[in-house]
Coordinates of C-alpha atoms in Angstrom, one line a residue:
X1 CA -28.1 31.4 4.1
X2 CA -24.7 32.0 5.0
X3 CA -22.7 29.0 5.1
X4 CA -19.5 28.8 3.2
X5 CA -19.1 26.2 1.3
X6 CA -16.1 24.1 1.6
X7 CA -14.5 20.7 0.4
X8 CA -13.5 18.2 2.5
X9 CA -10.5 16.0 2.1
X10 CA -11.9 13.7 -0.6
X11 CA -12.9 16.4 -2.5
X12 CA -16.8 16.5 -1.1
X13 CA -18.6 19.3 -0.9
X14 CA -19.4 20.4 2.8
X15 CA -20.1 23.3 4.9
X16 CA -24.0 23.0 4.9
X17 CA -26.4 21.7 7.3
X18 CA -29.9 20.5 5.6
X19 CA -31.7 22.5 8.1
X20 CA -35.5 24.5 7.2
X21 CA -33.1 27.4 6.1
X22 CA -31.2 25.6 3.6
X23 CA -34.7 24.3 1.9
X24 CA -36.0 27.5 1.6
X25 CA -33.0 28.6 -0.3
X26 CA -33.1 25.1 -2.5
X27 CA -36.6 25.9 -3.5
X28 CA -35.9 29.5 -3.9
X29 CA -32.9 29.3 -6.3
X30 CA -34.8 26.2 -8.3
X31 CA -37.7 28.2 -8.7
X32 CA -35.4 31.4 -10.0
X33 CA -34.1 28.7 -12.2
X34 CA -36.6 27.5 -13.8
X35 CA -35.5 23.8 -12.5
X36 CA -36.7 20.4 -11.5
X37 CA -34.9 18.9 -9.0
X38 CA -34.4 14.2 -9.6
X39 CA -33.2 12.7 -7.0
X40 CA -32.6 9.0 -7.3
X41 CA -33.1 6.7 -4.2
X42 CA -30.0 6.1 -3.4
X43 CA -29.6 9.4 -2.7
X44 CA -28.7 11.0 0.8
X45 CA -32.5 11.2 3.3
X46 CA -32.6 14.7 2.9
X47 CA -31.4 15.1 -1.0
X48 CA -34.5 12.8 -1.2
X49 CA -36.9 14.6 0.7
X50 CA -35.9 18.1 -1.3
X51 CA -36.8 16.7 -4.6
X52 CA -39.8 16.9 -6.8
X53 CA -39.4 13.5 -7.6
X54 CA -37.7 10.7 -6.6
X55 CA -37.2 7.7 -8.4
X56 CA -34.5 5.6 -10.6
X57 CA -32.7 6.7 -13.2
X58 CA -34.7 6.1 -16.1
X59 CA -38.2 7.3 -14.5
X60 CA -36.8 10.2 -13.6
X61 CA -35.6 10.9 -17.1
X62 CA -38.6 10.1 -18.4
X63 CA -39.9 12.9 -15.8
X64 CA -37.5 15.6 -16.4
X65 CA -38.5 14.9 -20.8
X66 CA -42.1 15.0 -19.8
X67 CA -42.0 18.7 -17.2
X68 CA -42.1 21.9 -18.3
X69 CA -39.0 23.0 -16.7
X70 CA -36.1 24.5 -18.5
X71 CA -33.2 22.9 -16.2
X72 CA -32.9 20.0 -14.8
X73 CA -31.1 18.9 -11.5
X74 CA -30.3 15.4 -11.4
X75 CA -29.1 14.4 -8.0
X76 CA -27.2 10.9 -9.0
X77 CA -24.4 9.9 -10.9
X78 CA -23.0 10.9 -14.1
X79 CA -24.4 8.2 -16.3
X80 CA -28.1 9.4 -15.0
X81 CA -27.9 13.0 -16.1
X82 CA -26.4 11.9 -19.1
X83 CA -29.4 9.8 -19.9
X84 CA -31.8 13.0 -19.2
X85 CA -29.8 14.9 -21.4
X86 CA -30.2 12.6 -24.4
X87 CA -33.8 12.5 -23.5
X88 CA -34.1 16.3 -23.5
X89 CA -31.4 17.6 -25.6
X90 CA -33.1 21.3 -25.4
X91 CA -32.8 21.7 -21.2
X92 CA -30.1 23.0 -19.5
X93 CA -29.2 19.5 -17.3
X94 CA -26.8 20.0 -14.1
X95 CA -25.8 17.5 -11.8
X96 CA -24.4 18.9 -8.7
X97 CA -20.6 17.2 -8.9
X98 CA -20.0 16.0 -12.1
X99 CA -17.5 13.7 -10.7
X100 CA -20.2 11.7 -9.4
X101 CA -19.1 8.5 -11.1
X102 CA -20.3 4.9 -11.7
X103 CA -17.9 1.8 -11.4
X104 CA -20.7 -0.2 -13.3
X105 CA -20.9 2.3 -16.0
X106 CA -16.9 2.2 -15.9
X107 CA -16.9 -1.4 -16.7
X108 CA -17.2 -1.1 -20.5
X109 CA -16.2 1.6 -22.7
X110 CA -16.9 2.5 -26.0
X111 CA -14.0 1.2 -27.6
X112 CA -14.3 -2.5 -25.7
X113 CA -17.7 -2.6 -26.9
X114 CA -16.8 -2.0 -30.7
X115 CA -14.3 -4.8 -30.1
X116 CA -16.8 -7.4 -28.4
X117 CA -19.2 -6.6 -31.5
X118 CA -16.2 -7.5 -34.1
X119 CA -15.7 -10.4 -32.5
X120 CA -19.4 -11.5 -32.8
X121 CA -20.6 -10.3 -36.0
X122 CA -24.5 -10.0 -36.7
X123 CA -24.8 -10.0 -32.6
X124 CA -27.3 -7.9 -31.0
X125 CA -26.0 -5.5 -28.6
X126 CA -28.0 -5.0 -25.1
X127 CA -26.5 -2.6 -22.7
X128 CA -27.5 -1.9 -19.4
X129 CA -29.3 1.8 -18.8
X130 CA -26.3 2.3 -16.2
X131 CA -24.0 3.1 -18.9
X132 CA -22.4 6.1 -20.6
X133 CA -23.4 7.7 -23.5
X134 CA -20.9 6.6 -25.7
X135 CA -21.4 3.4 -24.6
X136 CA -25.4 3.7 -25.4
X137 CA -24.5 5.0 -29.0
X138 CA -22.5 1.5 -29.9
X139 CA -25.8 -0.2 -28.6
X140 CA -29.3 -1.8 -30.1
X141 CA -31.4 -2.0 -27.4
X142 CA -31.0 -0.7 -23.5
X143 CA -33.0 -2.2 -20.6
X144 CA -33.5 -2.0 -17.5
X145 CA -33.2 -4.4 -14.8
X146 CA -37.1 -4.9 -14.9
X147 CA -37.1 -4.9 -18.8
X148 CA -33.8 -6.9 -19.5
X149 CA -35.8 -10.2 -19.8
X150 CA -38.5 -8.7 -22.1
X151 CA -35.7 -7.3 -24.0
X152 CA -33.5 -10.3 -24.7
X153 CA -37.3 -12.2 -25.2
X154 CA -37.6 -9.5 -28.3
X155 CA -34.0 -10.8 -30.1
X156 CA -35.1 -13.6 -32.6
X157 CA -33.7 -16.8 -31.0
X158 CA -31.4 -18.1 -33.5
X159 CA -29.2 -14.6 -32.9
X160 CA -26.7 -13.8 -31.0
X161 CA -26.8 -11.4 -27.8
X162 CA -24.2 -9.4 -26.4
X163 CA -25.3 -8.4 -22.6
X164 CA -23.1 -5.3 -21.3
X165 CA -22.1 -4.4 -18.7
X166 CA -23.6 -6.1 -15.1
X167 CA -22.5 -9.6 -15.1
X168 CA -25.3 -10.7 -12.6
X169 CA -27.7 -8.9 -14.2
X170 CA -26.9 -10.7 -17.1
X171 CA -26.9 -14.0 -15.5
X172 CA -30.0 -13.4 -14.0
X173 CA -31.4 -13.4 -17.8
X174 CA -29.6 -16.1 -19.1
X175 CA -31.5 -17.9 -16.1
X176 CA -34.9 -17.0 -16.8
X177 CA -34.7 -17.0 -20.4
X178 CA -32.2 -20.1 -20.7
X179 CA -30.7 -18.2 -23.3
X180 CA -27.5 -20.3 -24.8
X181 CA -26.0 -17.6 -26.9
X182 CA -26.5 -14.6 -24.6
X183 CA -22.6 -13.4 -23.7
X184 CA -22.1 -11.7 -20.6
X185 CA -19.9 -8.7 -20.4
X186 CA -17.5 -9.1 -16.8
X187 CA -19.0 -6.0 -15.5
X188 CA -20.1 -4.8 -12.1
X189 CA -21.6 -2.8 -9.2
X190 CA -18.7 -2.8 -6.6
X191 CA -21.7 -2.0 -4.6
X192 CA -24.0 -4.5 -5.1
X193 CA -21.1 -6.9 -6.1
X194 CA -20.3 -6.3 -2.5
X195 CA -23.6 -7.7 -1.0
X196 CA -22.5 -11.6 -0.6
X197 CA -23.8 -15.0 -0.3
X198 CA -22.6 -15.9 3.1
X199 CA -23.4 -12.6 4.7
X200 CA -27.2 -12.9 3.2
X201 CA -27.2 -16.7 4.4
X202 CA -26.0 -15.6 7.6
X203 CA -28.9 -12.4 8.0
X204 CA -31.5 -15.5 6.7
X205 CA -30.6 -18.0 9.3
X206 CA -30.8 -14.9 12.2
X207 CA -34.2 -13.6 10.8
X208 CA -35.7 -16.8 9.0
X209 CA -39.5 -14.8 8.9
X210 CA -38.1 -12.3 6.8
X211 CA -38.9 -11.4 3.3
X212 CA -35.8 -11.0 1.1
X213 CA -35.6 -8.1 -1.8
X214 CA -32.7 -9.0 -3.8
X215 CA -31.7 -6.3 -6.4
X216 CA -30.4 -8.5 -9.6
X217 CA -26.9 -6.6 -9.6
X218 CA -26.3 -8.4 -6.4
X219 CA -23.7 -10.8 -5.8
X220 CA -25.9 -12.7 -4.1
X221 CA -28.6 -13.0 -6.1
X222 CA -27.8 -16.4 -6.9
X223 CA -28.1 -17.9 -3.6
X224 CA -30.9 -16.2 -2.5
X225 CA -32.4 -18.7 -5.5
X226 CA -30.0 -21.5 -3.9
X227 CA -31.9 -20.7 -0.1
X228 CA -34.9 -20.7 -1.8
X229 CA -34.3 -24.2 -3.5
X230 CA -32.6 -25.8 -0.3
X231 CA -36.0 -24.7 1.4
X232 CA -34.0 -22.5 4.1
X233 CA -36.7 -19.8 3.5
X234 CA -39.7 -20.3 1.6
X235 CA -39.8 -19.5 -2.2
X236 CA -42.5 -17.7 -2.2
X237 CA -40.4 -14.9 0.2
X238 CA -37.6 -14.5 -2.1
X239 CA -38.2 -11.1 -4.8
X240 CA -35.3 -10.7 -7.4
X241 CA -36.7 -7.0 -7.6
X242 CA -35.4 -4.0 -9.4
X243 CA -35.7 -0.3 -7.0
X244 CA -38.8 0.0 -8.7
X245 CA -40.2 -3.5 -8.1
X246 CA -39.0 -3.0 -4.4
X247 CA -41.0 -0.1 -3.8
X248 CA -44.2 -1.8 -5.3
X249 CA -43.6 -5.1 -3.5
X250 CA -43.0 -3.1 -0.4
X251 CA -46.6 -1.5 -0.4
X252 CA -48.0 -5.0 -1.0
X253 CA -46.0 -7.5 1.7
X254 CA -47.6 -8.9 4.7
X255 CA -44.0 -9.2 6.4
X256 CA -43.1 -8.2 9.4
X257 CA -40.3 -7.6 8.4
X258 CA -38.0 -7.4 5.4
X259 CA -34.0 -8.2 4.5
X260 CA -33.2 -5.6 1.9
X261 CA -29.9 -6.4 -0.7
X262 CA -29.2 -3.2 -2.3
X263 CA -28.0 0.3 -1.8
X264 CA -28.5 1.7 1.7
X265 CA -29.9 4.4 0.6
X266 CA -32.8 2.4 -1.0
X267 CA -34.2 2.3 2.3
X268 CA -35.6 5.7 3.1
X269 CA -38.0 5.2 0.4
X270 CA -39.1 1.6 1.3
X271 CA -40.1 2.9 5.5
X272 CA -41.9 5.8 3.6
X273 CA -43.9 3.5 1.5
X274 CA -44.8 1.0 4.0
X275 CA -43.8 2.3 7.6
X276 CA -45.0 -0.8 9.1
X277 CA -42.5 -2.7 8.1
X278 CA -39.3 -3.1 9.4
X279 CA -37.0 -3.3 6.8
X280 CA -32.9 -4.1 7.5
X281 CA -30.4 -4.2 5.3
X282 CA -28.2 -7.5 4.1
X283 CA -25.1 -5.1 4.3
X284 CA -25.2 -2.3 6.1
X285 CA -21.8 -1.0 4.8
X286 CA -23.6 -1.1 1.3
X287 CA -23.2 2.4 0.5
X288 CA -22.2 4.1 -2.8
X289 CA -19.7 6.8 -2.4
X290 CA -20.5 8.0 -5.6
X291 CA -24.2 9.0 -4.8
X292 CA -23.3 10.3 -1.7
X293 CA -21.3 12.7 -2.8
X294 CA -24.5 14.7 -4.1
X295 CA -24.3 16.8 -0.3
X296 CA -26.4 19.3 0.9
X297 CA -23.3 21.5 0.2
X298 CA -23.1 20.4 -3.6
X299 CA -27.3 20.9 -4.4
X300 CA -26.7 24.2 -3.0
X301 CA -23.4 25.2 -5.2
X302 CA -25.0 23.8 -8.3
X303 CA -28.4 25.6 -7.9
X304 CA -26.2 29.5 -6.9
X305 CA -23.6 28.8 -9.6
X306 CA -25.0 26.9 -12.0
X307 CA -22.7 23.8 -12.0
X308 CA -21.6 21.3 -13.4
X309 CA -23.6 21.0 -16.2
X310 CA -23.7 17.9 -18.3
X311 CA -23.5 17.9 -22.0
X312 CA -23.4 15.0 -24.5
X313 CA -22.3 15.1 -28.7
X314 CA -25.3 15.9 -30.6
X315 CA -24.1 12.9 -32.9
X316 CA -23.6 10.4 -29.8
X317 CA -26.8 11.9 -28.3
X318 CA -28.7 10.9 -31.4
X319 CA -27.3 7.5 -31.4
X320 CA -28.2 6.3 -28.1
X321 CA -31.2 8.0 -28.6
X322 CA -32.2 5.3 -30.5
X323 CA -31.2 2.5 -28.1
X324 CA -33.2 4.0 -25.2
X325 CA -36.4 4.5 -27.2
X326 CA -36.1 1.1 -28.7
X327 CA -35.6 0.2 -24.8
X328 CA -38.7 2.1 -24.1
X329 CA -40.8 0.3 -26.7
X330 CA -40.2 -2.8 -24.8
X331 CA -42.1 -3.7 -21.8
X332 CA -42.8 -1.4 -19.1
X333 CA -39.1 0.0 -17.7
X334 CA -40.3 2.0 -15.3
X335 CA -38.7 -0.1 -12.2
X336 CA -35.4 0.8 -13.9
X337 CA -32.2 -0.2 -12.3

């Protein structure tokens, strides 16, 4: 392949098309390197279909801890690749543009959360997966959004829980648990924050046969439990789901069709599972900017030049080490965020 890569105004890498060419060099260089390539779902179609595996965050980890490959490619953002490389501090871990940020994971830093815990002595710290490392080393236990319940569930409930950093992740917990001294760190997806109640109201009342998969980072979360209540589509229709939960649900629905709140990019993996289906987003303009800047131009840079590669303190690794094992302990996390 020929193409010259180039950036474009924003700083993305462009210049490639994802054409039969381009995956024979992807599969060549990653073989020459030793690597497995991760792409999470809310990746770009064809970053998706160029993968070994494709999954969330933390199965994909889990994955790249478990293969026998020396590098790993993580095609998501930075938090992500971090996480593999606490989980395999002995690979060589590259994420194609290390600027590939997080505004949840931005929410909360390390120092805020040393300041939260002062504030609360004796509290239990629960952070969110889709944080940094730093922010992982200050914490007790991680989850996931299809282990935070079982997590909290494990606190003795006399003691106090600090939630960090997803807001509506976090009241989706205090709901189920009815939890009175679980504190919710303001955090959140400006994605998923995004996806509102009047716009899902609006898709239910156009399409009231649907199914609805509602990722718990929504904004709209909430009154998709409201709809349910009011009786404006039936209970039984309504999946607070994390990615992982979607893609299991999706193989098992009898809908014709399905309203989907959550990264667009969720989608390509939910008509591959069941292509039957005819699934639609709540918000079609739900599209993380972040995760789309892991182009067929950046894969290709990172696999030739071997860049950007991620690396986290030994002594920080160790630490939220710790956290995500404990995590791991609890439940079954493998729906991740």
């Amino acid at each position: 392949m020929t193409a010259t890569i180039e950036r474009d105004l924003d700083g993305v890498y462009r210049g490639v098309v994802p054409d039969e060419a381009w995956q024979r060099e992807v599969r060549a260089l990653a073989a020459e390197r030793d690597a497995v390539l991760l792409a999470h779902n809310y990746q770009l179609p064809e970053i998706q279909d160029i993968a070994h595996h494709t999954g969330d965050s933390l199965a994909l980890s889990r994955i790249a801890a478990e293969s026998d490959a020396s590098t790993i490619v993580f095609c998501g953002v930075h938090f992500m690749a971090e996480t593999a490389k606490i989980l395999s501090p002995a690979k060589t871990v590259l994420i194609p543009d290390a600027r590939a940020g997080c505004s949840l994971a931005d929410s909360i830093d390390a120092a805020q959360l040393r300041a939260w815990k002062k504030e609360h002595p004796g509290a239990v710290v629960v952070s969110y997966v889709n944080t940094t490392a730093e922010v992982k080393a200050e914490t007790d236990i991680c989850c996931t959004s299809s282990n935070a319940v079982d997590v909290v569930n494990s606190i003795p409930a006399d003691t106090e829980v600090l939630f960090c950093p997803d807001q509506f992740l976090g009241a989706h917990v205090r709901r189920v648990t009815g939890r009175t001294n679980l504190h919710i760190w303001a955090g959140e997806c400006h994605v998923h924050a995004g996806i509102n109640g009047t716009e899902l109201a609006a898709r239910v009342a156009a399409t009231p046969d649907a199914e609805l998969f509602v990722h718990p980072e929504c904004g709209c979360a909430t009154s998709a439990l409201y709809l349910a209540g009011e009786g404006a589509v039936p209970a039984d229709r309504v999946k607070i789901l994390s990615t992982g939960g979607m893609l299991t649900q999706a193989r098992r629905t009898r809908a014709d069709r399905v309203l989907v709140a959550t990264e667009i990019g969720m989608l390509h993996q939910l008509r591959r599972a069941a292509p039957d289906v005819d699934f639609q987003p709540v918000n079609d303009r739900a599209s993380c900017r972040y995760m789309k800047m892991i182009t067929p131009a950046a894969l290709l840079r990172c696999l030739r030049d071997g860049l950007d590669e991620v690396l986290v303190e030994p002594d920080i690794a160790d630490r939220a080490r710790g956290a995500v094992q404990r995590m791991i302990e609890i439940g079954r996390p493998g729906g991740a965020e």
